[in-house]
Structures are given as structure tokens and as C-alpha cells.
XYZ file of C-alpha atoms in Angstrom:
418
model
C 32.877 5.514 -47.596
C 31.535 6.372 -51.235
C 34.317 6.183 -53.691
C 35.326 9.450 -55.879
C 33.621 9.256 -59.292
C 31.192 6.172 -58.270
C 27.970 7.959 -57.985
C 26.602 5.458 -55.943
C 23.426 5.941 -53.908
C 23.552 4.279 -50.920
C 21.653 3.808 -47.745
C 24.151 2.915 -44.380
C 21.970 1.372 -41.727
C 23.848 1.352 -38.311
C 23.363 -2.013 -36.064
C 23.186 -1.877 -31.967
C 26.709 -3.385 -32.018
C 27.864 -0.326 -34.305
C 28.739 -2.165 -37.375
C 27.633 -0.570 -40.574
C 25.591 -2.231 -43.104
C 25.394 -0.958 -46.852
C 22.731 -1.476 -48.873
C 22.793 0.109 -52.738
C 19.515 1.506 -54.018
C 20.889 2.648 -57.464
C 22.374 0.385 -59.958
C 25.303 2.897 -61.241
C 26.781 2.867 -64.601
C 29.448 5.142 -66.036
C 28.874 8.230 -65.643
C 28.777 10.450 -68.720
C 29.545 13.852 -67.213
C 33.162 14.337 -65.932
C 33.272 16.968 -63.484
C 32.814 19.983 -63.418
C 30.617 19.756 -66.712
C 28.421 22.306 -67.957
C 26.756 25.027 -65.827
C 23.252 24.975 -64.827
C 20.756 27.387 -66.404
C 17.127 28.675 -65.445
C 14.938 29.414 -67.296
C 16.851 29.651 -70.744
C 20.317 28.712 -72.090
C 22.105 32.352 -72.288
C 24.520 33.922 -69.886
C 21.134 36.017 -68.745
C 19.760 32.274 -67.583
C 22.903 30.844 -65.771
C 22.538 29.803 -62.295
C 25.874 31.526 -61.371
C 24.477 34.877 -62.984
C 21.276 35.105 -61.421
C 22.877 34.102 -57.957
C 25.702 37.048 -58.162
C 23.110 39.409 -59.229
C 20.530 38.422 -56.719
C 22.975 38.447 -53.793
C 24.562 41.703 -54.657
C 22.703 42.090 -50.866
C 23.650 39.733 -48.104
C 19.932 40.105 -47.082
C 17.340 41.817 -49.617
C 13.424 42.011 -48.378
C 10.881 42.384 -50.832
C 8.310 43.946 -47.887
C 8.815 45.339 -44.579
C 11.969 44.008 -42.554
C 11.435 43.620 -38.339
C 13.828 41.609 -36.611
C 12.551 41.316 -32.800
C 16.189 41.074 -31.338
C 19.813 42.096 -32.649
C 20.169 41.953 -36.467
C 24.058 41.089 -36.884
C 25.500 40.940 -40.530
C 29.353 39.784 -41.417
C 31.156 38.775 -44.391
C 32.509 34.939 -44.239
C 36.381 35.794 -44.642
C 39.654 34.117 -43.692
C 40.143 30.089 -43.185
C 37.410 28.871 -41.633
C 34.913 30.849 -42.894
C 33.402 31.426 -39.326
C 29.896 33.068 -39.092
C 29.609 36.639 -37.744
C 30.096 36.709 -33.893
C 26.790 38.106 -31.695
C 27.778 41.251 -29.459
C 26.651 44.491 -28.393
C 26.768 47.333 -30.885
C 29.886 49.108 -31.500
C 31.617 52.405 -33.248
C 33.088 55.532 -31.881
C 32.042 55.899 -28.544
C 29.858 52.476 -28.578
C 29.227 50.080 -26.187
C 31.614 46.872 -25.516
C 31.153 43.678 -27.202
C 32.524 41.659 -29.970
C 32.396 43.077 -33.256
C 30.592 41.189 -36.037
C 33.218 42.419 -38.704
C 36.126 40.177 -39.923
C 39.114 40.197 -37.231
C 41.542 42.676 -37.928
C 40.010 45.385 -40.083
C 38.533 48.620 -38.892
C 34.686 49.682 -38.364
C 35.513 53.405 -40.153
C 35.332 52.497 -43.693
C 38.377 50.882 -44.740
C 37.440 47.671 -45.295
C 37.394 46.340 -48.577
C 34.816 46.270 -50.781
C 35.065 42.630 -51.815
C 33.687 42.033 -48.390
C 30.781 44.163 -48.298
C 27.819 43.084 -47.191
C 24.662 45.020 -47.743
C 21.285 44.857 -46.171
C 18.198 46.433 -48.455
C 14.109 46.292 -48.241
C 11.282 47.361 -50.964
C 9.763 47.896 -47.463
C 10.352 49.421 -44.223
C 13.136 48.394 -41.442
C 13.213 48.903 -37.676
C 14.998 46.058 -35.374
C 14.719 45.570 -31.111
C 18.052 45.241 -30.636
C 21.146 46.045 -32.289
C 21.705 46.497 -36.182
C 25.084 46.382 -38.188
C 25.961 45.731 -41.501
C 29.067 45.665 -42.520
C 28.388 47.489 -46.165
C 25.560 49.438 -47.366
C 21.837 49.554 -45.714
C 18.797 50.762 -48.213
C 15.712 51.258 -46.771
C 12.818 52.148 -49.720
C 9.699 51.808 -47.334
C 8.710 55.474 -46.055
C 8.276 54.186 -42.741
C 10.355 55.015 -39.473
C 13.548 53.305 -39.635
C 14.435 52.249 -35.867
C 16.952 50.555 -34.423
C 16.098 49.495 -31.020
C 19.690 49.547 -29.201
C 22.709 50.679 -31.354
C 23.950 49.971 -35.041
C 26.222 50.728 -37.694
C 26.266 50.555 -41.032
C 29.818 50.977 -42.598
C 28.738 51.864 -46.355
C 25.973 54.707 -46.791
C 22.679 54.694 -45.346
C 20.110 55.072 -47.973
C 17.058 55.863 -46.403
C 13.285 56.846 -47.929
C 10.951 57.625 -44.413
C 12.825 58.779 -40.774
C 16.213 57.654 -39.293
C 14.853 57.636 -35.555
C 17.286 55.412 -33.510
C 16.978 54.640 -30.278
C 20.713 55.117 -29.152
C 23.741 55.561 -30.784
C 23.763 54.717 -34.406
C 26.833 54.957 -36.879
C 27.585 55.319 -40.292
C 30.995 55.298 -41.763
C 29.554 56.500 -45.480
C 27.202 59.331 -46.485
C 23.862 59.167 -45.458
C 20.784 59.803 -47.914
C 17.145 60.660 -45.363
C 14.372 62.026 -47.249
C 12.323 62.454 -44.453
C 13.411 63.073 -40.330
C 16.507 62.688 -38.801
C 16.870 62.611 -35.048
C 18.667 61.148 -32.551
C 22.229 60.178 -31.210
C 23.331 59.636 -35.287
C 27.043 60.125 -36.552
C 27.885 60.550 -39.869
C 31.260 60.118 -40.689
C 30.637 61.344 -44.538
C 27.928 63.955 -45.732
C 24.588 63.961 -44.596
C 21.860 64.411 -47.952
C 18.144 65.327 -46.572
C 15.331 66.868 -48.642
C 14.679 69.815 -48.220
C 11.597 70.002 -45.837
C 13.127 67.465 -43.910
C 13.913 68.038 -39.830
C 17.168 67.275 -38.486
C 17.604 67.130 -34.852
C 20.967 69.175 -32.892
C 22.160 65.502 -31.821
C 22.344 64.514 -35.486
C 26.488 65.059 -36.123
C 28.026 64.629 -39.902
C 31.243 65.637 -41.580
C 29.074 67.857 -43.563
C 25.908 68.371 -44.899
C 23.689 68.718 -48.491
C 20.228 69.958 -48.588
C 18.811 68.167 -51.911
C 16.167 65.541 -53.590
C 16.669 62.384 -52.000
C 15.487 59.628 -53.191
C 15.457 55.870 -52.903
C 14.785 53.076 -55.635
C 13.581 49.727 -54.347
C 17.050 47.295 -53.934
C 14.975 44.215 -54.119
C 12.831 45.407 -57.321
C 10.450 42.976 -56.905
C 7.931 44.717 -58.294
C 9.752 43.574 -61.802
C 8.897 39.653 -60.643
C 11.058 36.847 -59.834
C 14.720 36.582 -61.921
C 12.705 33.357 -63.699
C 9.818 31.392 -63.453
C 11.323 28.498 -60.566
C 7.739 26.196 -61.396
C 8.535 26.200 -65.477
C 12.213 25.694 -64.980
C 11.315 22.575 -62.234
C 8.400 21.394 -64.722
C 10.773 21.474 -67.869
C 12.732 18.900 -66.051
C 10.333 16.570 -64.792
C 10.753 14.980 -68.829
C 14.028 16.036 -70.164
C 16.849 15.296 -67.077
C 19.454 13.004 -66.449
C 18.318 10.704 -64.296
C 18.539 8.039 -66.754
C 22.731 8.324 -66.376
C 22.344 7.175 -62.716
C 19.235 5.333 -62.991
C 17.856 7.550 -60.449
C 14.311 7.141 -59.936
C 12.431 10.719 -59.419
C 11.060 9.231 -56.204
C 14.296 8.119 -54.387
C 14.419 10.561 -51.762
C 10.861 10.454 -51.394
C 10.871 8.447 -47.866
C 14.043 8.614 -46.288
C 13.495 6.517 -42.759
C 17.248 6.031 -42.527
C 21.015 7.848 -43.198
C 20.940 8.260 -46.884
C 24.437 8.992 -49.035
C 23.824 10.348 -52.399
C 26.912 10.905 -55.064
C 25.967 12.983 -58.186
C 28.126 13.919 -60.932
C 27.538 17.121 -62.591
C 23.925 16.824 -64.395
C 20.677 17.939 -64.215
C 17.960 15.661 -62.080
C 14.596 15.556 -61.549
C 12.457 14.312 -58.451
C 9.166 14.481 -57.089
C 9.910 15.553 -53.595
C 12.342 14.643 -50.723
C 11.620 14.016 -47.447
C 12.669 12.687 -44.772
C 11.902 11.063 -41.162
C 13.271 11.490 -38.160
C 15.631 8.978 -39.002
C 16.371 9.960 -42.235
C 19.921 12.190 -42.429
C 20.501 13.013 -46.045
C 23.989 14.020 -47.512
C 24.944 14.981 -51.035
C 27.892 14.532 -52.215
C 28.347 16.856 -55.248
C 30.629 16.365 -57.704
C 30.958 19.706 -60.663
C 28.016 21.232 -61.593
C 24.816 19.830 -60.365
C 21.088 20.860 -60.654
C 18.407 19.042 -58.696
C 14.934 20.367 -59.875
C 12.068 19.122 -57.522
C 8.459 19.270 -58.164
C 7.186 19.382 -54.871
C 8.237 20.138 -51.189
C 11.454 19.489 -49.478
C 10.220 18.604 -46.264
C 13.137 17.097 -43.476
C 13.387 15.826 -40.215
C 16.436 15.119 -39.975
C 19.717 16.824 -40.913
C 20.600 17.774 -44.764
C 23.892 17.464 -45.511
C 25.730 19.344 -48.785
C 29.298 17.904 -49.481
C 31.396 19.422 -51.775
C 33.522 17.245 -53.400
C 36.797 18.051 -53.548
C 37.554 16.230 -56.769
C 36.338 19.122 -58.125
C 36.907 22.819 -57.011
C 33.601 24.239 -58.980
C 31.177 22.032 -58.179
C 28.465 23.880 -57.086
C 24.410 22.534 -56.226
C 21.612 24.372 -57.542
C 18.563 23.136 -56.075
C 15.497 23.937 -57.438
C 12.141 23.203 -55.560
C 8.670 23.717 -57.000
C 6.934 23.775 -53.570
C 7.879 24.579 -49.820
C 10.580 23.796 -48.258
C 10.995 22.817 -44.189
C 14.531 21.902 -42.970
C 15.820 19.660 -39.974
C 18.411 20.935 -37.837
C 20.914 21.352 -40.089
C 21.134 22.138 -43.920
C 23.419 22.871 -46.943
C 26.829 23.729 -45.882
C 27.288 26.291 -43.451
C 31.232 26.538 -43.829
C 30.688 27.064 -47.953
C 27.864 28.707 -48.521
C 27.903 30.059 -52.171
C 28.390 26.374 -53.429
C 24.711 25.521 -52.608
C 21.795 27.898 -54.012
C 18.223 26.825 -52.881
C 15.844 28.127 -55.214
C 11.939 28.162 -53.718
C 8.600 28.805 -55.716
C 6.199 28.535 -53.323
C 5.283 30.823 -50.173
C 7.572 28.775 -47.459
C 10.815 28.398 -46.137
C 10.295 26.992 -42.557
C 13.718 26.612 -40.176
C 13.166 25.142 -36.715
C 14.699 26.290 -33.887
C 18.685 26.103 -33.646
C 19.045 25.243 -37.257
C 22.288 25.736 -38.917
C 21.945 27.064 -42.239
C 24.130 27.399 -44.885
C 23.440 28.370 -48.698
C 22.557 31.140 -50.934
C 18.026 31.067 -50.602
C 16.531 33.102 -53.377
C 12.711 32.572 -52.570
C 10.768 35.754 -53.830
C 7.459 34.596 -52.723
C 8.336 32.702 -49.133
C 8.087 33.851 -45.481
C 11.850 32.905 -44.282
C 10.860 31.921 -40.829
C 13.183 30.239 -38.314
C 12.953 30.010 -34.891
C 15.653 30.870 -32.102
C 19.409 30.357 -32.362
C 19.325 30.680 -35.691
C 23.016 29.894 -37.366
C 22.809 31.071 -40.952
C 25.532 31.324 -43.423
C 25.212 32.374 -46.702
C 22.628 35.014 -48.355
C 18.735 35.885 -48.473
C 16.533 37.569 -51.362
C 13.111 36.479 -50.048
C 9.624 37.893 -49.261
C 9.981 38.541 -45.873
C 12.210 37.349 -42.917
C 10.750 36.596 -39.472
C 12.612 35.287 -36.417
C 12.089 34.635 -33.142
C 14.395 36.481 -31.479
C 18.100 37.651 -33.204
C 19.418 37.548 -36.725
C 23.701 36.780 -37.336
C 24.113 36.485 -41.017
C 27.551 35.309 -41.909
C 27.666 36.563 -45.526
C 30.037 34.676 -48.465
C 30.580 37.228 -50.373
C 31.968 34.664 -52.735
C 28.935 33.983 -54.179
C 29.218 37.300 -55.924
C 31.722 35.752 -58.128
C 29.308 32.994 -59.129
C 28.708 34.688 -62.558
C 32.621 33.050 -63.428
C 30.700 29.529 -64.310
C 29.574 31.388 -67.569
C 32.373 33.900 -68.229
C 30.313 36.698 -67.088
C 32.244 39.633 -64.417
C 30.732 40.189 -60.903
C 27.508 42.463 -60.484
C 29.407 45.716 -58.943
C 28.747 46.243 -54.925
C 26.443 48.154 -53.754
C 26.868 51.324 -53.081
């Protein structure tokens, strides 16, 4: 086992008798960051530019789409709370008068509002939303496409529906806020706060509210991507490639380049460059993080085995930021699903490929990518991406402690959405 404070890269090959072999690949010196160290910044050096910053401000949704949003099977959103952290639960949809099945929401609290913000956990597209199967979020859901808005079984969204086309579900859909249609309204919807629809639009005698507004409605893009990306992820990578600290650990930028075997990798807090990382079949990967650390990569991440994020418990803030140029294509397992908002994956190019039962766990902000994964998807953490598409259900456990990320430079969280 790697010893605290070492930051020792090493490679444990496993014999047929079951002994293990160690072999170091990096000559180590002392380290000259103590953890936690400095945050990491991207794209400049203010507050505006801290890693932290830009992750609470970009996660303010547990899911944001920058186009349209269709999940083929149930899409099931909860907040991480409580020891454990376990992701949301799958389950039929649920409210007053729904169907049984086990709720996605943290155990003990109620579906009619009351939960606390802190554990919101919004869903919102620059594009239009319908699902097959069920749909709940457990906060707010914005919806800025003028498309119909369908949910193929039932749903419920326990902050305010904020919707720019029709809300045409299929069943029975709930929502414990207000709800803001500009356009149609029809179906088996409750609303247990006021119901705001322009003023041309149709609302059907099996649409029930608390009460209701005739007015403008209107609804501003949640992802505003339109504005372009937070920074520019190629510039920050490239700025790297000649001013890092690789030098500390005498880390070569092509280390993980060809992984063939279980690789350990310590880092203190520091910013590193490398090429790429990939791996074989073979080729398990774990990091063990220690404070802040950036890893900036100029080209894919491309894994065939399992990517392992270990936070080390020497220090309580270390955090991974890490920071890919290119594509990225994941084994079965990556980051940490069971701590989420300590690892943010930050992707320039157009990919973000998860095969089928992956287990996922980090905060992915990847403006340009197509987030695909295939079924039994076990994600953890939060999305700001291009587009999502699955092959059959999406359960997001959201961490809503990433919200709080802006702490690593002083700066308050974003406020929720509302």
C-alpha cells in the first residue's frame, strides 16, 4: 500500500500464486506542495477562474442540456444525502394519488415541498424535454425549447415547473411548486401552487391547481449556452503542456499513456500535464489525490479498464480537477461514485462515451459532448453537457455538495434554482 505523503507512482503486477510485485516508475522527491495547497484555476487566476466557482455555478442544475433532452426510459433524479451517499433508487412514479414504487427522494422527507433547499436538485434544457417512462426531479424542472414537454408514464417535479411549449403528460404528473406554461396544458396535471399560462394558452378541465394567473410567461435558457463555454478547456489544457508541475514528481507527460497493467498514482496538490491516458484491458488506474490537484490532458482519455478516484483522507479538501483536451471513453467504472463533487471532469471535445453498466461518479461539465452511455447506467454526481443519450433509463444521484465548491476561493454558493 502507497504511503501518505510519498507520491509514489507505482505499477502492482499480480503473479498466478497471488503474490504482489511492485515495480516504481517515478523516482519521487519531496514534494513541495503540502496538502491541500492552492486551488486550481481555468482559464485565469481570479475568483471568476477558480475551479470550485465555475463547478458551483455550472451545477446549480443536477442535469443542464444545452439542446433537446429525450430519455427513452424513466428519468430518475435524487440528491446524494445521509451516510453513504447512496444513488437515487429506480421505481415507479409517485405523488398524491400515484402509483407504488420506491421513491427516488432522500428517506424520510416528504414529496409536497418541504424538503430543503440545500438538497434540491434541478433538471433544465436550452431545448425541448419529453421522457418514455417516468420523470422526477426532486427540485426545479425548466424547459426553454417550445416543443411538447411529455412524460411518457408519471412524474413529479417538487420545485416549479418552468415550461416554454405544452405540458402534455401522458398520466399523472405532479408538481409541488407553481407552474409557469406558455403554451398548452392538458392532461391528468396537479398543481399544488399557482398555475401561470399566457394568455392564449388552452388549459384542459383535468388540469387541477391551487389557483391560477393568466399572464406573460416566459422562459430564459438555464443552460445559456448560447453565451459559450464558462472557459476555453483547449487554452487552459495547452497553457499547461509548458508551465506544470510535473517536474516536482518527475512525472513524465506520457506516463499514463499505455497502461497494460493495475497502475497506483499518488499526487500531491499541483498542477500536471500529460499527453493522454489510456488504458488496456488490463490496465485499472487509481488516483490517489492528495489537496488540490489539476491534471490537464492534451488529448483523449480513453480506458478499458476501471478508473479509480481516491480521496485521500489526509486531507479533507482535496479535490481533482481533470481537464481533457480531447474525448473521453470510460471502462466500467470511473471517478468516485460515493463522492462525487471531489472529482470534476472537464471535456473540450464532442465525446463522452460510457459503456454499458458503468458506474459513474463526478461532476462532467462538457458543453460540446454527446453524454452517451449505454444500459444500467449508475451515475453519481452532475451533468452540464450538449446532449444526453441513453439506452434505456436515467437515475442521477445528485451531490448537491458540489454547490459549495466555490468555498476553495472564499466565494458563497450560486443560490438554487428556483
Amino acid at each position: 500500500m502507497t504511503p501518505r505523503g510519498g507520491w509514489r507512482l507505482l505499477t502492482l503486477l499480480v503473479a498466478a500464486l497471488g503474490c504482489t510485485r511492485t515495480t516504481e516508475l517515478a523516482n519521487v522527491s519531496v514534494a513541495s506542495c503540502t496538502p491541500p495547497g492552492p486551488p486550481i484555476h481555468l482559464g485565469g487566476t481570479t475568483n471568476a477562474a477558480c475551479a470550485g466557482v465555475i463547478a458551483a455555478r455550472t451545477a446549480r442544475y443536477a442535469l443542464c442540456s444545452c439542446t433537446d433532452l429525450f430519455i427513452p426510459g424513466d428519468l430518475i433524479v435524487g440528491g446524494l444525502v445521509g451516510p453513504g451517499r447512496a444513488p437515487p433508487r429506480s421505481g415507479g412514479g409517485f405523488g398524491a394519488g400515484g402509483s407504488a414504487g420506491q421513491s427516488p427522494w432522500p428517506a424520510g422527507h416528504p414529496v409536497d415541498g418541504l424538503l430543503p433547499q440545500m438538497f434540491y436538485a434541478a433538471v433544465g434544457t436550452d431545448g425541448n424535454f419529453q421522457t418514455g417512462g417516468h420523470g422526477d426531479v426532486p427540485g426545479s424542472l425548466v424547459v426553454a425549447g417550445t416543443g411538447d414537454v411529455k412524460i411518457g408514464t408519471q412524474g413529479h417535479v417538487l420545485g416549479n415547473a418552468h415550461i416554454a411549449g405544452n405540458l402534455l403528460p401522458s398520466t399523472g404528473y405532479w408538481i409541488s411548486g407553481d407552474a409557469y406554461v406558455a403554451g398548452n396544458a392538458a392532461g391528468a396535471i396537479s398543481v399544488a401552487g399557482t398555475l401561470h399560462t399566457s394568455s392564449g394558452s388552452l388549459v384542459d378541465p383535468s388540469v387541477m391547481a391551487r389557483a391560477s394567473v393568466r399572464e406573460t410567461v416566459m422562459v430564459t435558457p438555464p443552460c445559456n449556452c448560447e453565451a459559450g463555454p464558462a472557459f476555453d478547456i483547449g487554452a487552459a489544457v495547452e497553457a499547461r503542456r509548458n508551465k506544470n508541475a510535473n517536474a516536482q514528481l518527475e512525472l513524465s507527460p506520457g506516463i499514463l499513456a499505455d497502461v497494460q497493467s493495475p497502475t497506483t498514482l499518488d499526487l500531491a496538490c499541483g498542477e500536471y500535464y500529460l499527453d493522454n491516458i489510456r488504458s488496456g484491458a488490463d490496465g485499472a488506474i487509481d488516483l490517489r489525490i492528495h489537496g488540490h490537484v489539476g491534471i490537464f490532458v492534451g488529448g483523449d482519455v480513453r480506458l478499458g479498464n476501471i478508473f479509480t478516484v481516491t480521496l485521500a483522507d489526509d486531507a479533507d479538501d482535496a479535490t481533482l480537477d481533470l481537464v481533457v483536451a480531447g474525448s473521453v471513453y470510460t471502462g466500467r467504472s470511473f471517478g468516485s461514485p460515493s463522492d462525487p463533487d471531489g472529482v470534476r471532469l472537464w471535456v473540450g471535445s464532442t465525446t463522452v462515451y460510457l459503456p454499458a453498466q458503468t458506474q459513474f461518479g463526478a461532476f462532467v461539465y462538457a458543453p460540446y459532448a454527446l453524454f452517451s452511455a449505454g444500459s444500467q447506467l449508475s451515475f453519481t454526481g452532475s451533468l452540464f453537457v450538449r446532449t444526453v443519450t441513453v439506452a434505456d433509463n436515467l437515475f442521477l444521484g445528485s451531490d448537491p455538495d458540489v454547490n459549495q465548491a466555490g468555498a476553495e476561493c472564499g466565494v458563497d454558493p450560486p443560490d438554487p434554482v428556483k
